[in-house]
Amino acid sequence: MRKVFQDELAQVGEELVEISTLVATAIENATTAFFTADVDLAQDVIAADARIDFLQNALDERAIDILALQGPVATDLRMIVSSLRMSASLERMGDLARHIAQLARLRFPAQVIPESLTETFERFAELDIQIARKVAELLDTRDLNLARDIVKLNLEVDELHAGVFKAVAAADWTESAATSVDVALASRYFERFADHGVSVARKVSYLVNGEWQPEVIGGA
Amino acid sequence: MRKVFQDELAQVGEELVEISTLVATAIENATTAFFTADVDLAQDVIAADARIDFLQNALDERAIDILALQGPVATDLRMIVSSLRMSASLERMGDLARHIAQLARLRFPAQVIPESLTETFERFAELDIQIARKVAELLDTRDLNLARDIVKLNLEVDELHAGVFKAVAAADWTESAATSVDVALASRYFERFADHGVSVARKVSYLVNGEWQPEVIGGA
């Protein structure tokens, strides 16, 4: 029985890695579609999000079955409950990658972002991709150096996000209202994506350390 | 032992009602602050959100303790897992009410929303307040008519949200980029708030019926 239980726990862990890998692919493809106005690739991201949602549901059902059948306690219980929360964060990251792809599709064949902010958003994309890849690696390896990296990368994301709102409010901003709205929403999608990555990083740190370590992982 | 267990389950239910009541107050005050440019009231909403976050954490800890100590199965297990998810949705609704209050504070003493959209946003506010109150009542009474009402109200919220984006993109829109961004973000906050309300309504329906009833509750 304990062997079956440990196998099932391991299975939940593997499914989290699988979902996070799909999320990393989603943000890579969404941002490529976003910058190259590739409507087919955008469409792929939108379609692929259903797979992430399906896997999240499957993982949650498995976790609830483990709770019902195995009655885990202590570390195992925390792992299962954390998995339910991490899968919710990963599912939201998939949604946000889809939103970015949807913006690309909506504005096709035009670019979503005006030239003056292209560099900012390319950096946004790089940071979100790095965060997504590190989340997948962190779930796989539980190497907490990755969690620290994610928190640091997110600080730069927050700076970019604030910078975008300053740019739109500045006197020399001449873009249309519609473009301004696209820019603001896109910025928020990139920022929220990174923020959910930090949530996952915090939960892994919690599982490894057994407690929140705000000094290690950068604030509550 | 079973008596203690049933008391603890009931306690979780009461805490959900308490949090949802605070969320309803938060959106009432946030929207009042938003339309009257009342910076003190906005500040109250922002401060009060910490209480919602605190209660959510306390509820989650209680739910995890119940899982660890009581090993609930079947309906009770579903109730506990659903409570963890509903508390997450309620916490996000509190955040979104706070975001609305923060917009009011940021633009003080000006109004966030231009006159041409005031009526739209007043209706948004009415709908979100009704949804929040019905969520609190639904959690208290489990009367599924309320869940159906919430789904219907959310359909109107979605229409308003789409209408705002059309208005901003229309030829006769003359507001500044900064105002356009505020309008778009505010619209998104109102829309997300209602959407989380629907999530809670679905979970209560699920608990009462034992299965998803998409035909009753309006789509997956």
CSV table of C-alpha atoms in Angstrom, one decimal, chain B residues 7 66 119 128 165:
chain,number,residue,atom,x,y,z
B,7,ASP,CA,-18.4,21.3,14.1
B,66,ILE,CA,-9.2,18.9,9.1
B,119,GLU,CA,-23.5,55.0,-16.7
B,128,ASP,CA,-20.7,43.2,-9.1
B,165,PHE,CA,-13.5,47.9,-25.4
